[in-house]
Amino acid sequence: MIPIYAHHWSQVINGKIFSKVDTLSFKTISANAATVNKEWVVVDATDQIMGRFCSKVAKLARGKYKPNFTPHVDCGDNVIIINADKVKLTGNKWTDHISHTFTGYPGGQRDWTPAKYMAKGSKYYFEKVLKGMLPKTKLGNKILKNIYVYDGPEHPHQAQNPKTIDINALK
């Protein structure tokens, strides 16, 4: 007896078994702008390690935690980061980790530490870190605009009814 499965059909001709796979059950579903369901989420940065926290935020904003993730579509959530000023860095990175920028003019090399970025505003340091974790394309720039950073526990996005997510529960 030959087992016949729901997605296969078999046919016996002259003692030989011919089977064909039903291709309709194996279609890959790709998201597009019309089928994406974007949500608003709030994550708390209090006592979180900067790099580990931002990698999870970048995955949320990109949509990697969703089952219908499509690499060339913005299918991620809008992420609101609160208490951004209470984020941690391990070791002496606040003063010893140096980033170099160049203005384009002679003698225009500038050195930045995370402490200088945070003194300017935590939004700028989060933007620098998250930009490095997103694609370096137009899509990456669009995804970066879906991330909102605020120093205190308050944010102006109450009208979107954001849900609070425990970032430590994500991998």
Short mmCIF file of C-alpha atoms in Angstrom, two decimals:
data_model
loop_
_atom_site.label_atom_id
_atom_site.label_comp_id
_atom_site.label_asym_id
_atom_site.label_seq_id
_atom_site.Cartn_x
_atom_site.Cartn_y
_atom_site.Cartn_z
CA MET A 1 0.00 0.00 0.00
CA ILE A 2 1.43 3.39 -1.01
CA PRO A 3 0.70 6.21 1.42
CA ILE A 4 -0.80 9.25 -0.25
CA TYR A 5 -0.34 12.56 1.53
CA ALA A 6 -2.52 15.63 1.26
CA HIS A 7 0.06 17.64 -0.65
CA HIS A 8 1.25 14.81 -2.93
CA TRP A 9 -0.49 12.83 -5.61
CA SER A 10 0.82 9.54 -6.82
CA GLN A 11 0.06 7.56 -9.92
CA VAL A 12 1.13 4.03 -10.81
CA ILE A 13 1.80 3.41 -14.50
CA ASN A 14 3.22 0.04 -15.62
CA GLY A 15 4.38 -0.73 -12.09
CA LYS A 16 6.32 2.56 -11.69
CA ILE A 17 5.28 5.22 -9.18
CA PHE A 18 5.07 8.78 -10.43
CA SER A 19 4.42 11.55 -7.93
CA LYS A 20 4.20 15.29 -8.16
CA VAL A 21 4.42 17.81 -5.33
CA ASP A 22 1.53 20.22 -4.99
CA THR A 23 3.38 23.52 -5.34
CA LEU A 24 0.52 25.64 -3.99
CA SER A 25 1.21 24.51 -0.44
CA PHE A 26 4.86 25.60 -0.61
CA LYS A 27 4.51 29.21 -1.76
CA THR A 28 6.78 31.73 -0.06
CA ILE A 29 4.83 34.65 1.29
CA SER A 30 6.54 38.01 0.75
CA ALA A 31 5.35 41.11 2.53
CA ASN A 32 4.74 44.34 0.67
CA ALA A 33 3.62 47.81 1.70
CA ALA A 34 -0.05 46.79 1.59
CA THR A 35 0.27 43.60 3.68
CA VAL A 36 2.68 44.82 6.39
CA ASN A 37 1.18 45.38 9.83
CA LYS A 38 3.34 47.90 11.65
CA GLU A 39 2.84 48.35 15.37
CA TRP A 40 4.08 50.85 17.93
CA VAL A 41 6.16 49.46 20.79
CA VAL A 42 7.82 51.04 23.82
CA VAL A 43 11.08 49.70 25.23
CA ASP A 44 12.78 50.89 28.41
CA ALA A 45 16.55 51.43 28.30
CA THR A 46 17.02 51.69 32.07
CA ASP A 47 20.14 49.75 33.16
CA GLN A 48 20.50 48.05 29.76
CA ILE A 49 23.87 47.50 28.10
CA MET A 50 24.03 49.80 25.06
CA GLY A 51 25.19 47.39 22.32
CA ARG A 52 23.02 44.44 23.32
CA PHE A 53 20.00 46.69 23.77
CA CYS A 54 20.46 48.44 20.41
CA SER A 55 20.92 45.18 18.51
CA LYS A 56 17.50 44.03 19.76
CA VAL A 57 15.95 47.41 18.94
CA ALA A 58 17.44 47.24 15.43
CA LYS A 59 15.92 43.77 14.95
CA LEU A 60 12.52 45.06 16.15
CA ALA A 61 12.67 48.08 13.84
CA ARG A 62 13.73 45.92 10.89
CA GLY A 63 10.98 43.33 11.48
CA LYS A 64 13.23 40.32 12.03
CA TYR A 65 11.03 39.03 14.87
CA LYS A 66 8.00 38.79 12.57
CA PRO A 67 7.15 35.61 10.64
CA ASN A 68 6.57 37.52 7.39
CA PHE A 69 9.97 39.28 7.39
CA THR A 70 11.00 40.36 3.91
CA PRO A 71 14.51 41.84 3.51
CA HIS A 72 13.67 44.52 0.95
CA VAL A 73 10.52 45.86 2.68
CA ASP A 74 10.14 48.02 5.78
CA CYS A 75 8.06 45.55 7.76
CA GLY A 76 9.33 46.42 11.25
CA ASP A 77 7.65 48.18 14.12
CA ASN A 78 7.88 51.80 15.20
CA VAL A 79 10.06 51.67 18.31
CA ILE A 80 9.93 54.24 21.13
CA ILE A 81 12.93 54.15 23.46
CA ILE A 82 12.33 55.75 26.87
CA ASN A 83 14.85 56.48 29.65
CA ALA A 84 17.65 56.59 27.07
CA ASP A 85 19.84 58.61 29.43
CA LYS A 86 19.99 55.65 31.87
CA VAL A 87 21.69 53.23 29.48
CA LYS A 88 24.96 51.61 30.55
CA LEU A 89 28.30 50.91 28.92
CA THR A 90 30.63 48.27 30.34
CA GLY A 91 34.18 49.02 31.41
CA ASN A 92 35.59 52.50 30.80
CA LYS A 93 33.92 52.98 27.43
CA TRP A 94 32.29 56.28 28.42
CA THR A 95 35.67 57.98 28.19
CA ASP A 96 38.09 55.53 26.53
CA HIS A 97 36.10 54.48 23.43
CA ILE A 98 36.91 57.04 20.71
CA SER A 99 35.05 57.54 17.42
CA HIS A 100 36.69 59.53 14.65
CA THR A 101 34.89 61.82 12.23
CA PHE A 102 36.20 64.09 9.53
CA THR A 103 34.64 67.37 8.44
CA GLY A 104 36.21 67.33 4.97
CA TYR A 105 38.40 70.38 5.61
CA PRO A 106 42.13 70.42 6.40
CA GLY A 107 42.65 69.78 10.11
CA GLY A 108 39.01 68.73 10.41
CA GLN A 109 39.50 65.41 12.17
CA ARG A 110 37.30 65.23 15.28
CA ASP A 111 37.35 62.70 18.09
CA TRP A 112 34.17 61.75 19.92
CA THR A 113 33.59 59.70 23.03
CA PRO A 114 30.22 58.31 24.14
CA ALA A 115 30.22 60.84 26.98
CA LYS A 116 30.44 63.72 24.44
CA TYR A 117 27.61 62.21 22.38
CA MET A 118 25.42 61.82 25.48
CA ALA A 119 26.22 65.40 26.58
CA LYS A 120 24.95 66.56 23.19
CA GLY A 121 21.85 64.40 23.62
CA SER A 122 21.25 60.67 23.97
CA LYS A 123 19.31 60.74 20.70
CA TYR A 124 22.54 61.36 18.78
CA TYR A 125 24.45 58.48 20.36
CA PHE A 126 21.56 56.03 19.86
CA GLU A 127 21.29 57.18 16.24
CA LYS A 128 25.01 56.55 15.68
CA VAL A 129 24.91 53.08 17.24
CA LEU A 130 21.66 52.00 15.54
CA LYS A 131 22.76 53.31 12.14
CA GLY A 132 25.71 50.93 12.25
CA MET A 133 23.36 47.99 12.88
CA LEU A 134 20.94 48.70 10.03
CA PRO A 135 21.44 48.28 6.26
CA LYS A 136 23.48 51.02 4.63
CA THR A 137 20.78 51.76 2.03
CA LYS A 138 17.70 53.92 1.57
CA LEU A 139 15.75 51.25 3.44
CA GLY A 140 18.12 51.56 6.41
CA ASN A 141 17.56 55.33 6.49
CA LYS A 142 13.81 54.80 6.40
CA ILE A 143 13.95 52.26 9.23
CA LEU A 144 16.08 54.63 11.34
CA LYS A 145 13.30 57.22 11.10
CA ASN A 146 10.94 54.70 12.76
CA ILE A 147 12.96 54.81 16.00
CA TYR A 148 12.18 57.55 18.53
CA VAL A 149 14.50 58.22 21.48
CA TYR A 150 13.48 60.10 24.67
CA ASP A 151 15.47 60.74 27.84
CA GLY A 152 12.70 60.51 30.40
CA PRO A 153 9.80 58.10 30.90
CA GLU A 154 7.40 60.36 28.97
CA HIS A 155 6.87 60.37 25.20
CA PRO A 156 4.42 62.22 22.89
CA HIS A 157 3.16 59.10 21.08
CA GLN A 158 0.26 58.15 23.37
CA ALA A 159 -2.24 58.55 20.51
CA GLN A 160 -0.73 55.53 18.71
CA ASN A 161 -1.52 53.26 21.72
CA PRO A 162 1.95 51.70 21.90
CA LYS A 163 2.41 48.43 23.75
CA THR A 164 5.26 47.97 26.20
CA ILE A 165 7.73 45.19 25.43
CA ASP A 166 10.26 43.60 27.78
CA ILE A 167 13.38 43.72 25.63
CA ASN A 168 15.10 41.04 27.74
CA ALA A 169 12.49 38.46 26.63
CA LEU A 170 13.69 38.76 23.01
CA LYS A 171 16.74 36.90 21.70
#
